[in-house]
Coordinates of C-alpha atoms and ligand atoms in Angstrom, one line a residue:
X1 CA 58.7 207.5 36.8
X2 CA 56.8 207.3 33.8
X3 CA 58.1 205.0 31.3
X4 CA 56.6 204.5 27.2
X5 CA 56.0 201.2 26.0
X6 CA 56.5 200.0 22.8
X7 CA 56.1 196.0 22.6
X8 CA 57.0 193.7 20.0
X9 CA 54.2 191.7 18.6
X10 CA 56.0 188.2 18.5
X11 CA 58.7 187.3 21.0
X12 CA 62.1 186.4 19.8
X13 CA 62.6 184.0 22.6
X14 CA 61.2 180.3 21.3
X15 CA 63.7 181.0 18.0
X16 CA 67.1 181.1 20.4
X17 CA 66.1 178.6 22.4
X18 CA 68.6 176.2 20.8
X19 CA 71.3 178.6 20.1
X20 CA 74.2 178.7 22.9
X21 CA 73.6 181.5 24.8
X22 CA 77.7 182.1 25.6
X23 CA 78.1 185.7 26.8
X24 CA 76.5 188.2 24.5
X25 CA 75.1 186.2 21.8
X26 CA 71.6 186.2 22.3
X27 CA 69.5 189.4 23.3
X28 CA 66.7 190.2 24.5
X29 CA 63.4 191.5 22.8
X30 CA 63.3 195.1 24.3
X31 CA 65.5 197.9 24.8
X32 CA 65.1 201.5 26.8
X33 CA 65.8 204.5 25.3
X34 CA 66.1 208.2 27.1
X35 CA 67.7 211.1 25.1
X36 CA 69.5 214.2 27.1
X37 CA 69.0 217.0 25.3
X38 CA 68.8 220.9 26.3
X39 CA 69.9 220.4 29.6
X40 CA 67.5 217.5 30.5
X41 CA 66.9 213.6 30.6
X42 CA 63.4 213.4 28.2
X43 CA 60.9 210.5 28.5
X44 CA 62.4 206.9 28.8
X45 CA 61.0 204.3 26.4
X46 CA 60.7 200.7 26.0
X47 CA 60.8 199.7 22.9
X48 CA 61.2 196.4 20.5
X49 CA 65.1 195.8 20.6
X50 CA 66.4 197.5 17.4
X51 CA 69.6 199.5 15.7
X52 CA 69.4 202.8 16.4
X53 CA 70.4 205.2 13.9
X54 CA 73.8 207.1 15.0
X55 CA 74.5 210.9 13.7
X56 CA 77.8 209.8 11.7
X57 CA 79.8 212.3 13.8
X58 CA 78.5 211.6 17.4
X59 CA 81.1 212.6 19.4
X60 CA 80.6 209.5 21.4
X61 CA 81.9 207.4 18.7
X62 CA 84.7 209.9 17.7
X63 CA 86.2 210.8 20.7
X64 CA 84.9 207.9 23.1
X65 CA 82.9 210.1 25.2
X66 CA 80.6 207.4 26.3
X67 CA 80.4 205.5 29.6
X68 CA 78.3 201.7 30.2
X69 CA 77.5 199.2 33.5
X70 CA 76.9 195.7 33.7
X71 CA 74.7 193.8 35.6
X72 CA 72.6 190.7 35.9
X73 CA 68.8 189.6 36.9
X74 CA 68.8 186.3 38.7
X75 CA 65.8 183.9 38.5
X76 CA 65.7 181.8 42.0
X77 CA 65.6 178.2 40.4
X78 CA 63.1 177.4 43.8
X79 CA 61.0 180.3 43.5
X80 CA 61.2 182.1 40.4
X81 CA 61.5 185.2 41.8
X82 CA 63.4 187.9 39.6
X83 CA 66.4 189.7 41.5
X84 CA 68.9 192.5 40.8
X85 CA 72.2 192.4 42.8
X86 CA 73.0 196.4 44.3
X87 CA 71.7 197.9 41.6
X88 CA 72.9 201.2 43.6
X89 CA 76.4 200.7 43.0
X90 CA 76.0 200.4 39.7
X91 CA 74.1 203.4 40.0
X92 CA 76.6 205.1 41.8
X93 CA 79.0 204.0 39.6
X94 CA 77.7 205.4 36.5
X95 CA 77.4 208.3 37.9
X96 CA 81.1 208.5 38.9
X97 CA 82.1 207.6 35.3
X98 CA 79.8 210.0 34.0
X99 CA 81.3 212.9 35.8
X100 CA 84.7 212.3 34.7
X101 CA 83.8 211.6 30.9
X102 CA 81.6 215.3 31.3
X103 CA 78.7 212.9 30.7
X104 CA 75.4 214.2 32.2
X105 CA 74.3 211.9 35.3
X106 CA 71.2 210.2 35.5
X107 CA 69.5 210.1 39.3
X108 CA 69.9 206.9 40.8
X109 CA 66.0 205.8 41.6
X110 CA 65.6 206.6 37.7
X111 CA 68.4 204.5 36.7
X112 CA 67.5 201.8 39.1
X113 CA 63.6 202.0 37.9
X114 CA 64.5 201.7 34.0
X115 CA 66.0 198.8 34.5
X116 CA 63.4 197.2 36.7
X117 CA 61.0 197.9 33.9
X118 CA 62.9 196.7 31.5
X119 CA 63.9 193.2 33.2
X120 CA 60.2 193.3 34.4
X121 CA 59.3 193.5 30.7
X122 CA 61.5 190.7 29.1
X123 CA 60.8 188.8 32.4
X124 CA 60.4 185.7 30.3
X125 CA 64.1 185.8 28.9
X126 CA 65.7 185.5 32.6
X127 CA 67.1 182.0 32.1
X128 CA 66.1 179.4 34.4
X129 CA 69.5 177.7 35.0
X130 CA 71.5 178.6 37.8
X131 CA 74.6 180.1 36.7
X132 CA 72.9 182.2 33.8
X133 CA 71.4 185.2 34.2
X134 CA 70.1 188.1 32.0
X135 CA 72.9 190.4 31.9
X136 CA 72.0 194.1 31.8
X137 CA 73.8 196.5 29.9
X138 CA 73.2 200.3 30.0
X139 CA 75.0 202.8 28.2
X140 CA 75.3 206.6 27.8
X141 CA 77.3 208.1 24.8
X142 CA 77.5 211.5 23.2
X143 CA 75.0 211.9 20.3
X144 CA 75.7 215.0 18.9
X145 CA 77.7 215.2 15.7
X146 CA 80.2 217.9 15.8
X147 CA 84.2 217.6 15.4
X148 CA 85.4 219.9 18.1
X149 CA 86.8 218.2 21.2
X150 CA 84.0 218.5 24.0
X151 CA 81.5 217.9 25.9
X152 CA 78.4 216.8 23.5
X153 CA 75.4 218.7 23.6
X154 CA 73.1 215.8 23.4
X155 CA 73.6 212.3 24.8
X156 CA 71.8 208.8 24.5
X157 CA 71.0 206.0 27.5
X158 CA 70.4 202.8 25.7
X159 CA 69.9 199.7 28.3
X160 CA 70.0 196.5 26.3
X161 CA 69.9 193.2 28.1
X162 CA 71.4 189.4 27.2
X163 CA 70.6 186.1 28.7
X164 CA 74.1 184.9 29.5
X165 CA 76.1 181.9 30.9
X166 CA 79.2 182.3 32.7
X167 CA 81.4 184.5 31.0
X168 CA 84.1 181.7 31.3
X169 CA 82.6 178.7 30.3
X170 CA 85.4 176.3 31.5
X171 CA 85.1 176.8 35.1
X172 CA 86.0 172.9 35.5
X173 CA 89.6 174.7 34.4
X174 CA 91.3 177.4 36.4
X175 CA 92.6 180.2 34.4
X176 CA 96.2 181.2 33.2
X177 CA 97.0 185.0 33.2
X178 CA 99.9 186.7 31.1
X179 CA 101.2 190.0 33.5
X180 CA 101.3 192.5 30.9
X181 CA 105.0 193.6 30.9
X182 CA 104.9 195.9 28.1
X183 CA 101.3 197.3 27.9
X184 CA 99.2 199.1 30.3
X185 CA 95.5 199.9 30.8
X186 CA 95.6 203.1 33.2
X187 CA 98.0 205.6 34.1
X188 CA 97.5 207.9 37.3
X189 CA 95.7 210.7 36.5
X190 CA 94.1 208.9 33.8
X191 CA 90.2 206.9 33.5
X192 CA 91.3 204.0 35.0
X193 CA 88.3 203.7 37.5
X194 CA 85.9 204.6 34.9
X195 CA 84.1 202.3 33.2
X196 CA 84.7 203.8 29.4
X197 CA 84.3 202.1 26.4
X198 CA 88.0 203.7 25.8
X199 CA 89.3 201.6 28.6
X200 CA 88.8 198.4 26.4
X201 CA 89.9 198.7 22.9
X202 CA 93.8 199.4 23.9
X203 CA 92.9 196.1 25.5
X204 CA 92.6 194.1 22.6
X205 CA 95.8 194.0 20.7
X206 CA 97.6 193.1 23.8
X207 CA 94.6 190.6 24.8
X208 CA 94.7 188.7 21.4
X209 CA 98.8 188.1 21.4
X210 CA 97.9 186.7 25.2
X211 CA 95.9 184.4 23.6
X212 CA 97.8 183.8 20.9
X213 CA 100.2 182.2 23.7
X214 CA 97.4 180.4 25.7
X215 CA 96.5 182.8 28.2
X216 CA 93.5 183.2 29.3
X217 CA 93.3 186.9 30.6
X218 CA 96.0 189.5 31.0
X219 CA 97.0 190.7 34.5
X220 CA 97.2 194.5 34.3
X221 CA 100.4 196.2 36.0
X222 CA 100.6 199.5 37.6
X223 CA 101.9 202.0 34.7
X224 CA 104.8 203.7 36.1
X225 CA 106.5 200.8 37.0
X226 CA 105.6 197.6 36.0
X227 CA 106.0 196.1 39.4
X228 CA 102.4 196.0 40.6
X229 CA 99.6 194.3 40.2
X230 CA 96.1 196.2 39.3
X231 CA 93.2 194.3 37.9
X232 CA 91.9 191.6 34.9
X233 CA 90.1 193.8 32.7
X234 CA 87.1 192.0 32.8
X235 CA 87.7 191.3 36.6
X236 CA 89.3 192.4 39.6
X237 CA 91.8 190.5 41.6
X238 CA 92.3 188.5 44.6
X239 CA 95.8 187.1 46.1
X240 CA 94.7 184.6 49.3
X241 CA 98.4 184.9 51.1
X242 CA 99.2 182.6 54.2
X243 CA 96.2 183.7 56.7
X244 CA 95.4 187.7 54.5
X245 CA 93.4 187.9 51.6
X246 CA 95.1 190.9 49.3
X247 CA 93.3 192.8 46.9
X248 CA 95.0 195.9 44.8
X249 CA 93.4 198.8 46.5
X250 CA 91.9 201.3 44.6
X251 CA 94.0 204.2 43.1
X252 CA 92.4 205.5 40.1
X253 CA 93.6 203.4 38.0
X254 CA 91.8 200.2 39.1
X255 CA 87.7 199.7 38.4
X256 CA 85.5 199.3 41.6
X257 CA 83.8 196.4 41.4
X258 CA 80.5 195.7 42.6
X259 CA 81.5 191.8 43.3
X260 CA 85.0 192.9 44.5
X261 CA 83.3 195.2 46.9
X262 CA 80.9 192.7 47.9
X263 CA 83.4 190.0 48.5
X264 CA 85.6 192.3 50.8
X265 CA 81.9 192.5 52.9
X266 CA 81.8 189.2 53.0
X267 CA 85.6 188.1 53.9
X268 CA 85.0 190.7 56.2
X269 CA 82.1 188.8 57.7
X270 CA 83.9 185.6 58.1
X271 CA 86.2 187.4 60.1
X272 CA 89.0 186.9 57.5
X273 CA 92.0 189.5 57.0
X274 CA 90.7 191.1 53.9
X275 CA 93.2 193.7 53.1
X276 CA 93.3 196.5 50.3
X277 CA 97.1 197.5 48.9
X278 CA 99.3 197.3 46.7
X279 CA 100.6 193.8 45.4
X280 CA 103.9 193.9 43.5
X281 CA 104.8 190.8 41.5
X282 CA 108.2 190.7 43.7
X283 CA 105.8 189.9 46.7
X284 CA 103.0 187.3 44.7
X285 CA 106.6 185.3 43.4
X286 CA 108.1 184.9 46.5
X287 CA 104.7 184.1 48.2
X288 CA 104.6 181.2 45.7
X289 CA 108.2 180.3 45.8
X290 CA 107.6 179.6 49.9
X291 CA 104.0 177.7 49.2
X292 CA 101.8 180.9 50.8
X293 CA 100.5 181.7 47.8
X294 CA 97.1 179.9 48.6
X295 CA 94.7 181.1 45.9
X296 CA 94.6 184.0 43.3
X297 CA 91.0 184.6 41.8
X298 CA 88.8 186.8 39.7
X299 CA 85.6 188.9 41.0
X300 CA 83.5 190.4 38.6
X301 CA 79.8 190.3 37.3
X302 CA 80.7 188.7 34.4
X303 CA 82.8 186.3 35.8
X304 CA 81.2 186.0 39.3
X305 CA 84.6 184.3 41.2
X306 CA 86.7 182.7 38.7
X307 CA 89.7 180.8 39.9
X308 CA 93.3 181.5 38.6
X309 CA 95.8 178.8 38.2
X310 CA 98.6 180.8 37.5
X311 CA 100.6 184.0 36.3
X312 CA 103.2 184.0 33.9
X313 CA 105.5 187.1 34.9
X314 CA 108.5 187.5 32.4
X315 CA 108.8 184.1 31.8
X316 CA 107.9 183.0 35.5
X317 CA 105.6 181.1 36.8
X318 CA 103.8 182.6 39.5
X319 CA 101.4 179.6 40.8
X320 CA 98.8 179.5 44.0
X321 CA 99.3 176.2 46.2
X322 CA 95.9 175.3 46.9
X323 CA 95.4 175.0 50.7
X324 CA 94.4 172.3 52.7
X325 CA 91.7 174.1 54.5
X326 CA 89.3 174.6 51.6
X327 CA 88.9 176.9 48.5
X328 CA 87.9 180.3 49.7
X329 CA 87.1 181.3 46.0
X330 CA 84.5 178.4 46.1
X331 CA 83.1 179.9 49.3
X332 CA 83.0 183.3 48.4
X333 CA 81.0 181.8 44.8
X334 CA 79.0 180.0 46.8
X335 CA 77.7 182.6 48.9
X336 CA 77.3 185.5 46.2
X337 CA 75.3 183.1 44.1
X338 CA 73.4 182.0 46.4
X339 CA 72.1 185.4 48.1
X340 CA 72.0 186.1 44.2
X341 CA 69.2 183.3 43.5
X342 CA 68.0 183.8 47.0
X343 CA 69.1 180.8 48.2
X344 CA 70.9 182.4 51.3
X345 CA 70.1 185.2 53.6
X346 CA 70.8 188.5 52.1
X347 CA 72.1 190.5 55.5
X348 CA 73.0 193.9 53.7
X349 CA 70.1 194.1 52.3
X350 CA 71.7 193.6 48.6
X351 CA 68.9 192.6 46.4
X352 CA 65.9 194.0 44.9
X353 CA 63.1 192.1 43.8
X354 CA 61.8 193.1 40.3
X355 CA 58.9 190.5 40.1
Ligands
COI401 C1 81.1 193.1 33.8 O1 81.6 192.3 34.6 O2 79.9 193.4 33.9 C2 81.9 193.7 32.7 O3 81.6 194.8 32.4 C3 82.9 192.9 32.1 C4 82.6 193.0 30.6 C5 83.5 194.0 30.0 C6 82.7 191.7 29.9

């Protein structure tokens, strides 16, 4: 696939060097560009990272007909070798979201080779550190400026990419989640499995009063009833119960996770009950009343594995026990970075080399 280059004259990189590099404060010198327009994807270009000017009525930004991914290029701290984690479930992911937002799809090799040009280009901002990555962040929204509700005409992939730390930075501290009585992220039927930019901002107002009363995430619950548990928002989520490890399956109204997928393979290979289904709160309190709640954590490729203290559920406190035999949320971190840096053997065959 052939990709135009554009490259900056003087690197951005030595004059962040000091800043904190957090979770989306610091980019990258590049971007790609591809337009959609006429009923086809154009040339794909890398270019010096710059705003890009937005027809005031883009349909994408009016009507939130726009759909993104996230994730990360690993530098091996022992070899310096560049990797992307299955990039073709991001891929296929995309695409998924794309067909339900009426979004044109992009093939996956061409997906999957933008982004190896692009991290191939900014090679130099992969961070060294283990932990921190250079989080990749495409995007496809409607350009076309019109006022009529549907499909766009003309649509813009922008790939943008971020050196990042973890995206919680006290992982010394496990985190408290508020189970969002009153609020709801997806409804059956709805875009719940999609990753939309309109998934997040009803996200906010709730996320922000959470905070307000020290949590640290909210713990999304099914819609109809309130009774279930569904996912983090920026994370799905695990419940370790006596000798089963539960995760909410998949309905539509939960987001696949590549790390969520990718720790069910692994659970899986340690020959540990790894089980899909629903999880209602009546179930998680009375696991932690009797002491079998073991361990509730995070997946996701912001957060990698983050451990969860607690959930407050209408004033209860549902809290995991930890167990004698060993954390398996450290495990499963463990593992995933370390087939991520390259560090371990990669027996599905998960990463790609870039350079
Ligand atoms: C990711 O884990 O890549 C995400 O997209 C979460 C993000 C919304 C912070």
């Amino acid at each position: 696939m052939q990709i135009d280059r554009t490259l900056i004259n003087a690197s951005g990189l030595g004059a962040t060097q000091d800043q904190e590099l957090g979770f989306g404060n610091v980019f990258s010198d590049h971007m790609l560009v591809r337009d959609w327009a006429h009923g086809e994807w154009g040339r794909a270009a890398i270019t010096p990272r710059e705003p890009i000017s937005v027809e005031p009525s883009a349909l994408g930004i009016h009507y939130g007909q726009s759909v993104f991914e996230g994730l990360k290029a690993y530098r091996g701290s022992h070899d310096g070798v560049i990797r992307l984690f299955r990039p073709d479930r991001n891929a296929a992911r995309l695409e998924a979201s794309s067909e339900r937002l009426c979004i044109p799809t992009l093939p996956a090799e061409e997906f999957i080779e933008c982004i190896r040009q692009l991290v191939a280009t900014d090679a130099a901002w992969v961070p060294k550190e283990r932990e921190h990555a250079l989080y990749v962040r495409p995007m496809v929204f409607a350009s076309e400026g019109h006022l009529a509700v549907r499909p766009a005409r003309s649509y813009k992939l922008v790939i943008t990419t971020a050196p990042v730390a973890p995206y919680f930075s006290s992982r010394s501290r496990a985190l408290r989640l508020k189970a969002e009585s009153r609020f709801t992220r997806a409804a059956s039927g709805g875009t719940g499995a999609a990753k939309t930019s309109g998934n997040y901002a009803p996200t906010l107002w709730p996320m922000a009063s959470a905070a307000e009363e020290g949590f640290d995430q909210i713990l999304w619950l099914d819609a109809q009833e309130h009774a279930f548990a569904e996912e983090a928002g920026q994370m799905n989520i695990f419940f370790r119960i006596g000798d089963e490890v539960v995760t909410p399956e998949l309905s539509g109204t939960i987001l696949p996770g590549v790390t969520r997928e990718s720790a069910l393979r692994l659970l899986e290979d340690w020959g540990i009950k790894a089980t899909t289904r629903r999880v209602s709160m009546m179930e998680l309190a009375k696991a932690s009343e009797e002491g079998s709640l073991l361990e509730i954590f995070g997946a996701g490729t912001a957060a990698v594995i983050a451990s969860v203290a607690s959930i407050s559920h209408l004033g209860k406190e549902i809290s995991a026990a930890p167990a004698a035999s060993g954390s398996l949320a450290e495990r499963l971190r463990e593992e995933l970075l370390g087939i991520q840096y390259g560090e371990r053997p990669d027996p599905h065959n998960w990463i790609q080399v870039v350079s």
